[in-house]
Amino acid sequence: NAQKLASKLEVPVEFTHGNVHNADSDKAVASILADSTLAVCFATTWSADNATSKDKTSLKGRLLPKLSTALCDMPVGSRIVLVDGRLDPNDGFEWEGDMKIICPDTAPFSVATLYERK
């Protein structure tokens, strides 16, 4: 029974290559953001694009303003998990909680933060 139920719950996922920062000019990415209720983002991917100079990728308190703005197209009530970064509450994201992740790649640890789009 469990196997029958699992096969009914499986939904194929299509992946799309695109740049969230340019979602305004990419209909496929804009459509995905508008229809998505869950996003998982890793700050290391966004750090260079959010830096103010080429020599530096660290940000003010790990705030990722460009990512925060780009995710504003997600519907109200959407959840975003952001690893090692922060979204701007002025863009309509409310902090829900943090989870510490012990991982040798990001020693001593990473922080996964859960936000809700308000």
PDB file of C-alpha atoms in Angstrom:
ATOM      1  CA  ASN A   1       0.000   0.000   0.000  1.00  0.00           C
ATOM      2  CA  ALA A   2       2.764   2.433   0.861  1.00  0.00           C
ATOM      3  CA  GLN A   3       4.386   1.915  -2.549  1.00  0.00           C
ATOM      4  CA  LYS A   4       1.069   2.523  -4.358  1.00  0.00           C
ATOM      5  CA  LEU A   5       0.523   5.717  -2.388  1.00  0.00           C
ATOM      6  CA  ALA A   6       4.089   6.913  -3.019  1.00  0.00           C
ATOM      7  CA  SER A   7       3.724   6.473  -6.779  1.00  0.00           C
ATOM      8  CA  LYS A   8       0.545   8.596  -6.737  1.00  0.00           C
ATOM      9  CA  LEU A   9       2.311  11.369  -4.836  1.00  0.00           C
ATOM     10  CA  GLU A  10       5.325  11.555  -7.138  1.00  0.00           C
ATOM     11  CA  VAL A  11       5.280  14.574  -9.395  1.00  0.00           C
ATOM     12  CA  PRO A  12       7.970  15.087 -12.018  1.00  0.00           C
ATOM     13  CA  VAL A  13       9.988  18.254 -11.566  1.00  0.00           C
ATOM     14  CA  GLU A  14      11.383  20.124 -14.534  1.00  0.00           C
ATOM     15  CA  PHE A  15      14.508  22.184 -14.035  1.00  0.00           C
ATOM     16  CA  THR A  16      14.987  25.496 -15.788  1.00  0.00           C
ATOM     17  CA  HIS A  17      18.286  27.254 -16.313  1.00  0.00           C
ATOM     18  CA  GLY A  18      18.031  30.964 -15.645  1.00  0.00           C
ATOM     19  CA  ASN A  19      19.217  33.898 -13.587  1.00  0.00           C
ATOM     20  CA  VAL A  20      16.892  34.936 -10.782  1.00  0.00           C
ATOM     21  CA  HIS A  21      18.466  38.411 -10.829  1.00  0.00           C
ATOM     22  CA  ASN A  22      17.162  38.858 -14.393  1.00  0.00           C
ATOM     23  CA  ALA A  23      13.724  37.359 -13.815  1.00  0.00           C
ATOM     24  CA  ASP A  24      12.085  40.521 -15.174  1.00  0.00           C
ATOM     25  CA  SER A  25      13.529  39.758 -18.609  1.00  0.00           C
ATOM     26  CA  ASP A  26      13.192  35.949 -18.452  1.00  0.00           C
ATOM     27  CA  LYS A  27       9.559  34.792 -18.725  1.00  0.00           C
ATOM     28  CA  ALA A  28      10.374  31.209 -17.708  1.00  0.00           C
ATOM     29  CA  VAL A  29      12.106  32.242 -14.472  1.00  0.00           C
ATOM     30  CA  ALA A  30       9.454  34.886 -13.683  1.00  0.00           C
ATOM     31  CA  SER A  31       6.724  32.279 -14.158  1.00  0.00           C
ATOM     32  CA  ILE A  32       8.483  29.815 -11.869  1.00  0.00           C
ATOM     33  CA  LEU A  33       8.852  32.426  -9.122  1.00  0.00           C
ATOM     34  CA  ALA A  34       5.214  33.486  -9.429  1.00  0.00           C
ATOM     35  CA  ASP A  35       4.035  29.856  -9.124  1.00  0.00           C
ATOM     36  CA  SER A  36       6.486  28.634  -6.466  1.00  0.00           C
ATOM     37  CA  THR A  37       5.657  28.394  -2.798  1.00  0.00           C
ATOM     38  CA  LEU A  38       9.032  27.029  -1.685  1.00  0.00           C
ATOM     39  CA  ALA A  39      12.580  28.154  -2.457  1.00  0.00           C
ATOM     40  CA  VAL A  40      15.903  26.890  -1.124  1.00  0.00           C
ATOM     41  CA  CYS A  41      18.861  29.217  -1.706  1.00  0.00           C
ATOM     42  CA  PHE A  42      22.520  28.968  -0.783  1.00  0.00           C
ATOM     43  CA  ALA A  43      24.156  32.318  -0.026  1.00  0.00           C
ATOM     44  CA  THR A  44      27.485  31.304  -1.508  1.00  0.00           C
ATOM     45  CA  THR A  45      25.786  31.386  -4.904  1.00  0.00           C
ATOM     46  CA  TRP A  46      24.654  34.977  -4.412  1.00  0.00           C
ATOM     47  CA  SER A  47      27.497  36.550  -2.461  1.00  0.00           C
ATOM     48  CA  ALA A  48      29.550  37.733  -5.421  1.00  0.00           C
ATOM     49  CA  ASP A  49      26.527  39.293  -7.147  1.00  0.00           C
ATOM     50  CA  ASN A  50      25.542  41.148  -3.986  1.00  0.00           C
ATOM     51  CA  ALA A  51      28.982  42.525  -3.128  1.00  0.00           C
ATOM     52  CA  THR A  52      29.721  46.218  -3.529  1.00  0.00           C
ATOM     53  CA  SER A  53      33.221  45.655  -4.894  1.00  0.00           C
ATOM     54  CA  LYS A  54      35.028  42.967  -6.866  1.00  0.00           C
ATOM     55  CA  ASP A  55      37.497  42.377  -4.039  1.00  0.00           C
ATOM     56  CA  LYS A  56      34.905  41.553  -1.420  1.00  0.00           C
ATOM     57  CA  THR A  57      32.035  39.064  -1.205  1.00  0.00           C
ATOM     58  CA  SER A  58      31.082  39.501   2.448  1.00  0.00           C
ATOM     59  CA  LEU A  59      27.983  41.554   3.114  1.00  0.00           C
ATOM     60  CA  LYS A  60      26.451  43.628   5.878  1.00  0.00           C
ATOM     61  CA  GLY A  61      25.263  40.963   8.274  1.00  0.00           C
ATOM     62  CA  ARG A  62      24.893  38.454   5.414  1.00  0.00           C
ATOM     63  CA  LEU A  63      22.039  40.501   3.904  1.00  0.00           C
ATOM     64  CA  LEU A  64      21.380  39.630   0.252  1.00  0.00           C
ATOM     65  CA  PRO A  65      19.459  42.587  -1.187  1.00  0.00           C
ATOM     66  CA  LYS A  66      19.401  41.445  -4.821  1.00  0.00           C
ATOM     67  CA  LEU A  67      18.144  37.975  -3.939  1.00  0.00           C
ATOM     68  CA  SER A  68      15.605  39.479  -1.564  1.00  0.00           C
ATOM     69  CA  THR A  69      14.252  41.750  -4.303  1.00  0.00           C
ATOM     70  CA  ALA A  70      14.177  38.927  -6.857  1.00  0.00           C
ATOM     71  CA  LEU A  71      12.144  36.660  -4.570  1.00  0.00           C
ATOM     72  CA  CYS A  72       9.480  39.350  -4.079  1.00  0.00           C
ATOM     73  CA  ASP A  73       7.587  37.853  -7.036  1.00  0.00           C
ATOM     74  CA  MET A  74       6.815  34.737  -5.009  1.00  0.00           C
ATOM     75  CA  PRO A  75       3.248  34.530  -3.697  1.00  0.00           C
ATOM     76  CA  VAL A  76       2.331  35.670  -0.203  1.00  0.00           C
ATOM     77  CA  GLY A  77       2.657  32.723   2.176  1.00  0.00           C
ATOM     78  CA  SER A  78       5.613  31.196   0.311  1.00  0.00           C
ATOM     79  CA  ARG A  79       8.458  29.787   2.370  1.00  0.00           C
ATOM     80  CA  ILE A  80      12.118  30.429   1.643  1.00  0.00           C
ATOM     81  CA  VAL A  81      15.020  28.569   3.245  1.00  0.00           C
ATOM     82  CA  LEU A  82      18.240  30.518   2.914  1.00  0.00           C
ATOM     83  CA  VAL A  83      21.562  28.975   3.930  1.00  0.00           C
ATOM     84  CA  ASP A  84      24.153  31.429   5.275  1.00  0.00           C
ATOM     85  CA  GLY A  85      22.386  34.605   4.223  1.00  0.00           C
ATOM     86  CA  ARG A  86      19.537  36.942   5.168  1.00  0.00           C
ATOM     87  CA  LEU A  87      16.596  38.411   3.274  1.00  0.00           C
ATOM     88  CA  ASP A  88      15.461  41.999   3.755  1.00  0.00           C
ATOM     89  CA  PRO A  89      12.354  42.287   5.948  1.00  0.00           C
ATOM     90  CA  ASN A  90      11.486  45.494   4.036  1.00  0.00           C
ATOM     91  CA  ASP A  91      10.895  43.286   0.967  1.00  0.00           C
ATOM     92  CA  GLY A  92       8.144  41.435   2.820  1.00  0.00           C
ATOM     93  CA  PHE A  93      10.041  38.498   4.335  1.00  0.00           C
ATOM     94  CA  GLU A  94       9.391  37.521   7.931  1.00  0.00           C
ATOM     95  CA  TRP A  95      11.956  35.487   9.871  1.00  0.00           C
ATOM     96  CA  GLU A  96      10.479  32.208  11.163  1.00  0.00           C
ATOM     97  CA  GLY A  97      13.538  30.485  12.640  1.00  0.00           C
ATOM     98  CA  ASP A  98      17.099  29.247  12.267  1.00  0.00           C
ATOM     99  CA  MET A  99      18.666  25.801  12.179  1.00  0.00           C
ATOM    100  CA  LYS A 100      22.378  25.251  12.776  1.00  0.00           C
ATOM    101  CA  ILE A 101      23.977  22.813  10.307  1.00  0.00           C
ATOM    102  CA  ILE A 102      27.279  21.187  11.239  1.00  0.00           C
ATOM    103  CA  CYS A 103      29.136  20.544   7.986  1.00  0.00           C
ATOM    104  CA  PRO A 104      32.860  20.168   7.233  1.00  0.00           C
ATOM    105  CA  ASP A 105      32.481  22.187   4.011  1.00  0.00           C
ATOM    106  CA  THR A 106      31.316  25.269   5.897  1.00  0.00           C
ATOM    107  CA  ALA A 107      33.196  24.776   9.166  1.00  0.00           C
ATOM    108  CA  PRO A 108      32.455  25.415  11.880  1.00  0.00           C
ATOM    109  CA  PHE A 109      28.767  25.485  10.795  1.00  0.00           C
ATOM    110  CA  SER A 110      26.123  26.992   8.521  1.00  0.00           C
ATOM    111  CA  VAL A 111      22.764  28.482   9.432  1.00  0.00           C
ATOM    112  CA  ALA A 112      19.607  27.661   7.489  1.00  0.00           C
ATOM    113  CA  THR A 113      17.037  30.414   7.995  1.00  0.00           C
ATOM    114  CA  LEU A 114      13.338  30.006   7.272  1.00  0.00           C
ATOM    115  CA  TYR A 115      11.342  32.995   6.000  1.00  0.00           C
ATOM    116  CA  GLU A 116       7.720  33.488   5.068  1.00  0.00           C
ATOM    117  CA  ARG A 117       6.681  35.892   2.300  1.00  0.00           C
ATOM    118  CA  LYS A 118       4.177  38.347   3.824  1.00  0.00           C
TER     119      LYS A 118
END
